[in-house]
Coordinates of C-alpha atoms and ligand atoms in Angstrom, one line a residue:
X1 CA 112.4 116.4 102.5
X2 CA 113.4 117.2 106.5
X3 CA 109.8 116.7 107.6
X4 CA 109.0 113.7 105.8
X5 CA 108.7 110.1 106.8
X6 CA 108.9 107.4 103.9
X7 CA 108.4 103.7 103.5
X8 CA 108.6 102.0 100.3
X9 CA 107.3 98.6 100.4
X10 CA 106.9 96.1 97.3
X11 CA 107.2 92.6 98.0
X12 CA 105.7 91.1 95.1
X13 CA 107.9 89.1 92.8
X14 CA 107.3 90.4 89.2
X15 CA 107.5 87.9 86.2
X16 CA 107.2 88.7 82.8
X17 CA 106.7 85.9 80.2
X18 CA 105.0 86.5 76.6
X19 CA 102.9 83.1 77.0
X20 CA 103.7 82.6 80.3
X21 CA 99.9 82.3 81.6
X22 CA 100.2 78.8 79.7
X23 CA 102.8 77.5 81.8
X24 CA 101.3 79.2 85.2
X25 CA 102.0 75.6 86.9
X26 CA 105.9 76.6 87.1
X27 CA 104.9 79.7 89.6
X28 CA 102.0 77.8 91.5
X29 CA 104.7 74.8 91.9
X30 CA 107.8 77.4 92.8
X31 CA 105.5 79.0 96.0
X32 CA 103.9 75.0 97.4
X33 CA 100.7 75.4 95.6
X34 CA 99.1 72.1 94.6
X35 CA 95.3 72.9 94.9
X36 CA 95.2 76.3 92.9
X37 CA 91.3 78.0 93.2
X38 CA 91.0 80.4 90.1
X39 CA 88.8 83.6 90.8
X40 CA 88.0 85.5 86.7
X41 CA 84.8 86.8 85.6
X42 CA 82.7 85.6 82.9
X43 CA 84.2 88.3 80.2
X44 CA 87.5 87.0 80.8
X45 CA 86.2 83.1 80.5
X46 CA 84.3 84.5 77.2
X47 CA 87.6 85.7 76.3
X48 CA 89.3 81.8 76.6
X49 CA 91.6 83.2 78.7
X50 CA 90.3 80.7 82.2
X51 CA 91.0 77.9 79.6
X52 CA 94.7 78.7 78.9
X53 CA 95.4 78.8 82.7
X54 CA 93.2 76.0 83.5
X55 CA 95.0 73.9 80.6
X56 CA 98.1 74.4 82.9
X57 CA 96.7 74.7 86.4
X58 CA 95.1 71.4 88.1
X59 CA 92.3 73.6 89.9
X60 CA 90.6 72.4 92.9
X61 CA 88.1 75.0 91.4
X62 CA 87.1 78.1 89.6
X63 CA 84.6 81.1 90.3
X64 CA 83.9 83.7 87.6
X65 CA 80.7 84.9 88.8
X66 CA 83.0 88.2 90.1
X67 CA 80.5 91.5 89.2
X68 CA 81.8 94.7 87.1
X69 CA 82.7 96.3 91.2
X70 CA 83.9 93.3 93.2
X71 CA 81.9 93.3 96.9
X72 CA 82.1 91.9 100.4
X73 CA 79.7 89.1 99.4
X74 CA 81.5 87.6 96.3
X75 CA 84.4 87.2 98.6
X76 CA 83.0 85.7 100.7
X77 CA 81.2 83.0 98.7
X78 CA 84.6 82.8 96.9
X79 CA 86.2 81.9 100.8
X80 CA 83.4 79.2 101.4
X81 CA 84.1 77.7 98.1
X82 CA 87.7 77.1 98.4
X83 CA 88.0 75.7 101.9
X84 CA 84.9 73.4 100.9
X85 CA 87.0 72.5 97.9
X86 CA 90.3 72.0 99.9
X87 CA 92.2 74.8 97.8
X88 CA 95.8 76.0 99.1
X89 CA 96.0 78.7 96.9
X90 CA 94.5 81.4 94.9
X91 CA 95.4 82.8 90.9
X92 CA 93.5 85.7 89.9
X93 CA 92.8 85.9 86.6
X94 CA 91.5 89.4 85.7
X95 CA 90.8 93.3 86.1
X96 CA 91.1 95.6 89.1
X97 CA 87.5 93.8 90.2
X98 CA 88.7 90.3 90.0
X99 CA 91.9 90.8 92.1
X100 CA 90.2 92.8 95.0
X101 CA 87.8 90.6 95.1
X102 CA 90.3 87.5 95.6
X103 CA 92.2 89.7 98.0
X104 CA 89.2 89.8 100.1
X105 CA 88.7 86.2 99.6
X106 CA 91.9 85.3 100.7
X107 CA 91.5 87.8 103.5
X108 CA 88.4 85.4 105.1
X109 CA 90.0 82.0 103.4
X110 CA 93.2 82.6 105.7
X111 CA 91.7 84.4 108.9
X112 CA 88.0 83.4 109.1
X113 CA 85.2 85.5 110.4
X114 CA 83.1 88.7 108.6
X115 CA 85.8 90.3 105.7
X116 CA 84.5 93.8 106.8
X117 CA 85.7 92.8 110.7
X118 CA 89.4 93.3 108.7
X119 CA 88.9 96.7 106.8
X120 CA 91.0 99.1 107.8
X121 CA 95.1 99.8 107.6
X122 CA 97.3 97.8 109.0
X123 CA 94.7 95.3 110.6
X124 CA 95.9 91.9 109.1
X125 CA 98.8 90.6 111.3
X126 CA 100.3 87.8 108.9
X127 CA 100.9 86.7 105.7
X128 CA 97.7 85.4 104.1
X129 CA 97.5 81.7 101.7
X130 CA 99.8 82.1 98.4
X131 CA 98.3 84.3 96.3
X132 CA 99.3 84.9 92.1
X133 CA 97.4 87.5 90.1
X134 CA 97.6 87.3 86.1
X135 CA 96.4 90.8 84.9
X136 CA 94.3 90.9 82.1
X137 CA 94.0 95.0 81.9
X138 CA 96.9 96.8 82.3
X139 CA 95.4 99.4 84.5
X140 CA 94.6 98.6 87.9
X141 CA 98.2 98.0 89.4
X142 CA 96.3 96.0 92.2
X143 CA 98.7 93.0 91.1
X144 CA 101.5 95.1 93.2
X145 CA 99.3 97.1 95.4
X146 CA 98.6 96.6 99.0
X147 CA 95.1 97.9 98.7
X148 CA 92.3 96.6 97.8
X149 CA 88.7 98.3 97.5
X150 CA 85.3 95.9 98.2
X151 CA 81.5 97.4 98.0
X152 CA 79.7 97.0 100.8
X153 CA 76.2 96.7 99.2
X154 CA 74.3 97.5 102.2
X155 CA 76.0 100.4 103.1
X156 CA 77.0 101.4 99.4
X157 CA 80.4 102.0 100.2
X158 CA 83.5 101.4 99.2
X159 CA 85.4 99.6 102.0
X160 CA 89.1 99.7 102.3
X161 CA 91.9 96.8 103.4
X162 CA 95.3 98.0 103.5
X163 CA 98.2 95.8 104.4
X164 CA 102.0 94.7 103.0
X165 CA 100.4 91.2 103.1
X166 CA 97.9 92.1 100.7
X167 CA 100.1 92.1 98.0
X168 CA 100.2 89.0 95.6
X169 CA 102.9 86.8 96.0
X170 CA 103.6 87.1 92.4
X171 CA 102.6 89.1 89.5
X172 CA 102.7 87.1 86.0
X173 CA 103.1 89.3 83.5
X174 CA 101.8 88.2 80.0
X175 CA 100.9 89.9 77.2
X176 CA 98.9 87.9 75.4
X177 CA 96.0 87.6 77.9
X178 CA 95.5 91.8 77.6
X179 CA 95.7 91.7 73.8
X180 CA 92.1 90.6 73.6
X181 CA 90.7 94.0 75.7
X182 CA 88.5 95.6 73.3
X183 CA 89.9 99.8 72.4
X184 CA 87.7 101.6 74.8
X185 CA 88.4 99.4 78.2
X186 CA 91.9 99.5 77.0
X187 CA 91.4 102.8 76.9
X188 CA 90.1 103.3 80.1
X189 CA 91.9 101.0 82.4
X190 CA 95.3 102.7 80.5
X191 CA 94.2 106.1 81.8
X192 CA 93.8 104.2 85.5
X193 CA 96.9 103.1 85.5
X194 CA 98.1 107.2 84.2
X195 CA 96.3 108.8 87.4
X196 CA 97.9 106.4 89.3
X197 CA 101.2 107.4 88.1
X198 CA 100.5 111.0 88.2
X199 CA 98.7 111.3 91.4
X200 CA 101.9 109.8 93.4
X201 CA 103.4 112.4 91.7
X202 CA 101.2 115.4 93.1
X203 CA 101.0 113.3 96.2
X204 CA 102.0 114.7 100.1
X205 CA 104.1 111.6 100.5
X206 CA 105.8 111.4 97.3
X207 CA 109.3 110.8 97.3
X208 CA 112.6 109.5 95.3
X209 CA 111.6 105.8 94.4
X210 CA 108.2 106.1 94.1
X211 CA 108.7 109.6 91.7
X212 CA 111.2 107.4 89.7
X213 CA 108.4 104.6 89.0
X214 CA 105.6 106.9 88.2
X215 CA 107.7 109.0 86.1
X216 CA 108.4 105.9 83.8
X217 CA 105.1 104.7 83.9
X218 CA 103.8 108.5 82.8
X219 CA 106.5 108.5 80.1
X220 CA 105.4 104.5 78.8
X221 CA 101.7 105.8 79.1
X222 CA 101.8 108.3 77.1
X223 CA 104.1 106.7 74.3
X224 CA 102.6 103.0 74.1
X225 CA 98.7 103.8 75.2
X226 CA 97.1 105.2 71.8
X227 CA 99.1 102.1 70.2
X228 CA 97.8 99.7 72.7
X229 CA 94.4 101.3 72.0
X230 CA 94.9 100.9 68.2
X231 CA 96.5 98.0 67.5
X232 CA 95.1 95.9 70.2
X233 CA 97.6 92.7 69.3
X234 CA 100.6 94.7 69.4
X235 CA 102.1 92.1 71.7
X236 CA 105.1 95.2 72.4
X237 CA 102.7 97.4 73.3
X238 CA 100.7 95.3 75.4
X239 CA 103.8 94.2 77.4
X240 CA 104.7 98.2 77.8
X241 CA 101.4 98.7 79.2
X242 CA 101.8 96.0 81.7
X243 CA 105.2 97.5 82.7
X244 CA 103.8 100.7 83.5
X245 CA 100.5 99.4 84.9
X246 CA 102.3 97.4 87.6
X247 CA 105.0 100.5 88.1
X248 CA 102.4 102.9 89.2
X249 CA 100.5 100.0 91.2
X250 CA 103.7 100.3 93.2
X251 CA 104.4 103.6 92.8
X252 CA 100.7 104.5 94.5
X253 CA 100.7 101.6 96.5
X254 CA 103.2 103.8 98.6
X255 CA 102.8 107.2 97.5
X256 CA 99.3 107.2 97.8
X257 CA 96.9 109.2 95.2
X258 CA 94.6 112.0 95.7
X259 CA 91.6 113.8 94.5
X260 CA 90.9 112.0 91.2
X261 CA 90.8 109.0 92.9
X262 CA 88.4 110.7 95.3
X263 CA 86.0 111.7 93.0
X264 CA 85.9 108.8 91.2
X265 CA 85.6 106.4 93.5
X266 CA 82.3 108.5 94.8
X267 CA 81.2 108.1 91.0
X268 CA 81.8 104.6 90.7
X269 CA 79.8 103.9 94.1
X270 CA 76.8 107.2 93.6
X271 CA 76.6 106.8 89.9
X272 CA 78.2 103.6 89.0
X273 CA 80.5 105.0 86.6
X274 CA 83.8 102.9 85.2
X275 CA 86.5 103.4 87.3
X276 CA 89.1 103.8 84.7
X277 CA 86.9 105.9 83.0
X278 CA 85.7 108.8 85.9
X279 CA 89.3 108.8 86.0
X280 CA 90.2 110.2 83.1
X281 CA 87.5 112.1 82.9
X282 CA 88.4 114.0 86.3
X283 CA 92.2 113.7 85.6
X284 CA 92.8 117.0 84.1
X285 CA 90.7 118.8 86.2
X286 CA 92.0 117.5 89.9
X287 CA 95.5 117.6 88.8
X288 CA 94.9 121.3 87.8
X289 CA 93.6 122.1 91.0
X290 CA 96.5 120.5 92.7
X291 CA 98.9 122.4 90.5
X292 CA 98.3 125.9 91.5
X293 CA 101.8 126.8 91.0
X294 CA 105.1 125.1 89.8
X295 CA 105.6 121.7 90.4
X296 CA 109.1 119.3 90.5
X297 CA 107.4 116.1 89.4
X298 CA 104.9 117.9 87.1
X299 CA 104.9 120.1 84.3
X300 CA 102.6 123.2 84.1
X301 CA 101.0 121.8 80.9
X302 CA 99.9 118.5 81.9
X303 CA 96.5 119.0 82.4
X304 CA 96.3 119.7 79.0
X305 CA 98.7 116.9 77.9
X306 CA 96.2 114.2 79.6
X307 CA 93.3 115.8 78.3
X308 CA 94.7 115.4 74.7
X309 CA 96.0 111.9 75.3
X310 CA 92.5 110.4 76.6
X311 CA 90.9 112.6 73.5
X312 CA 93.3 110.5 71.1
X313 CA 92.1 107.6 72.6
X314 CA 88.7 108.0 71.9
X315 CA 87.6 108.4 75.5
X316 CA 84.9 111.4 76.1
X317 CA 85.6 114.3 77.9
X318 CA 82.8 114.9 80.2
X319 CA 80.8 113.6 83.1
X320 CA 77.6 115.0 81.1
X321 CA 78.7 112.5 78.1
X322 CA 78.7 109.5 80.5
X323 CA 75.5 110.2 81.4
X324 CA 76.1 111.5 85.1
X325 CA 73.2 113.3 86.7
X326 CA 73.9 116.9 87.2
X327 CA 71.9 117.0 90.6
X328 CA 74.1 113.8 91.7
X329 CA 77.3 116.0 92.2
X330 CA 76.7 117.5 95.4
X331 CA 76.5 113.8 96.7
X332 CA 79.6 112.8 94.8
X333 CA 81.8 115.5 96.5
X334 CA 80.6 114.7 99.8
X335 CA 81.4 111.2 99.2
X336 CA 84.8 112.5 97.9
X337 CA 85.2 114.4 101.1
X338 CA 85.6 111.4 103.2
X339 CA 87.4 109.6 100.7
X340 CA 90.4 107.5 102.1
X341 CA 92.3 108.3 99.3
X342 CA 92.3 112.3 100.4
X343 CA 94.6 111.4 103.0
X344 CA 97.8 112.4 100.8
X345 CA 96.4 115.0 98.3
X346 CA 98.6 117.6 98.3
X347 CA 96.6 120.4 98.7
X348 CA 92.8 120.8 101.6
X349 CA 90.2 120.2 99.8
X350 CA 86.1 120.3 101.3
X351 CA 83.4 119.0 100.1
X352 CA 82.8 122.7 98.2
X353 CA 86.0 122.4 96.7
X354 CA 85.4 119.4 95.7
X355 CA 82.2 120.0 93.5
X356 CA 84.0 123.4 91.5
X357 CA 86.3 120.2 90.5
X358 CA 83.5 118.1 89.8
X359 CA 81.4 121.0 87.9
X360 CA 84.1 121.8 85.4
X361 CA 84.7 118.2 84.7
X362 CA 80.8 118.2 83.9
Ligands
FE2_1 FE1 92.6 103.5 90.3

């Protein structure tokens, strides 16, 4: 601990209401929001979950045409929109794509000019326009994280914003607007929210409080996932799920997370593969080859624990099963190379490295 430096940072307020997205109006009203813009994406819409909030919200307007990997462009539209409409405030309603993608928004909304003029960490100076996300995955953790991720289509690459005022104002907590995910994203967005967990446990910047919210969120993962995935209305489950979602949003958010994240955000942009699924896919296999020896926050078995936990949620095993091009690897782990999120994995790892981890996860 002698040679470390620390910061913990999560200054999101974190309500949990069963049914609370129907009454969103009490949280705009609390933070001085009277002309809420709602950013969601067409499956959530098909999913009536827009009309619950809208049932509550008076919105000065709504955009849900946010694609499957949200990108500079969409926020961008998203920013024009709301200051032609007058908004003074944004609810996300929606996955990992929808939030970044109304983090970005917000970014432009509040500060003007190009959104990839404030990539980077540390760039945004001030708080941003109130902001509340309403998760309908319980994966992503991007309702607590001050991250958020954007595609740069003409570059295809995944551009970066780090900053304390990226995170939402406040994090509504429902579960009855994730009961509705079908098994496999579930599934998927479940075992994104477990490498989160688990890589800010392997992570160089680890520490006390962000160890004691992954390990919970590991624990909960493992216990209430393959119910979640099961019994989708399990309104208990769901609300577990949620927990441990936003718990290793904050836990990563200041922890960091490493080589899984790496490779799979090099998948997502190379081979457009599912975040939540490359994920778990490459989970077992990166934290194996950060785990060369024993490991305080993680046992020797858990490669094999994670393995058998995605397995029992019906999630395949293999790139080669996704459909993944063999020939695309070398790419991949180049891409992973220069991956931001390399900056805290625990142990060097080149672009050679990098594909052995990629090959045996083929
Ligand atoms: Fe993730």
């Amino acid at each position: 601990m002698q040679d470390k430096y620390l910061e913990f940072i999560t200054p999101t307020r974190v309500v949990y209401q069963c049914g609370g997205a129907a009454q969103a109006s009490d949280l705009t009203g609390r933070i001085g929001v009277e002309r809420p813009y709602i950013v969601a994406d067409e499956g959530v819409a098909r999913a009536g979950l827009v009309d619950t909030v809208v049932g509550t919200l008076d919105p000065a307007g709504i955009f849900l045409e946010v694609p499957a990997d949200g990108d500079l462009e969409t926020a961008e539209r998203i920013a024009a929109d709301m200051k032609e409409k007058k908004a003074d405030g944004l609810v996300a309603l929606g996955g990992g794509s929808v939030i970044d993608t109304a983090k970005g928004a917000n970014i432009v909304f509040t500060m003007g000019g190009k959104l990839e003029e404030h990539q980077g960490v540390g760039v945004i100076p001030a708080r941003l326009s109130p902001f509340i996300v309403i998760p309908t995955t319980a994966g992503t953790g991007s309702e607590v994280s001050r991250v958020a991720a954007l595609k740069d289509s003409a570059l295809q690459q995944k551009l970066f914003f780090e900053s304390e005022y990226l995170a939402a104002d406040v994090a509504l907590l429902d579960p009855e607007m994730t009961k509705t995910l079908p098994p496999k994203l579930t599934a998927a967005t479940g075992m994104d929210a477990l490498t989160h967990a688990v890589e800010a446990l392997l992570s160089s910047n680890e520490g006390p409080l962000t160890n004691a919210l992954a390990t919970y969120a590991v624990n909960a993962i493992f216990e209430w996932l393959p119910v979640a995935v099961k019994e989708g209305g399990n309104l208990d489950a769901r609300a577990h799920m949620l927990f441990a979602s936003t718990a290793a949003g904050a836990a990563f958010s200041s922890a960091g997370v490493g080589v899984v994240h790496a490779c799979s955000h090099g998948l997502g942009v190379l081979c457009g593969l599912h975040h939540g699924l490359a994920n778990s896919i490459m989970l077992p296999h990166g934290v194996r080859f950060n785990l060369p020896g024993p490991h305080p926050n993680v046992s020797a078995d858990m490669p094999e624990r994670l393995a058998e936990l995605a397995r029992e949620c019906g999630l395949p095993a293999t790139l080669r099963e996704v459909g993944v091009e063999e020939d695309r690897l070398p790419a991949v782990s180049e891409y992973a190379e220069g991956d931001a999120s390399m900056i805290y994995n625990p142990r060097e790892a080149n672009a050679g490295d990098l594909l052995k981890v990629l090959k045996n996860a083929y």
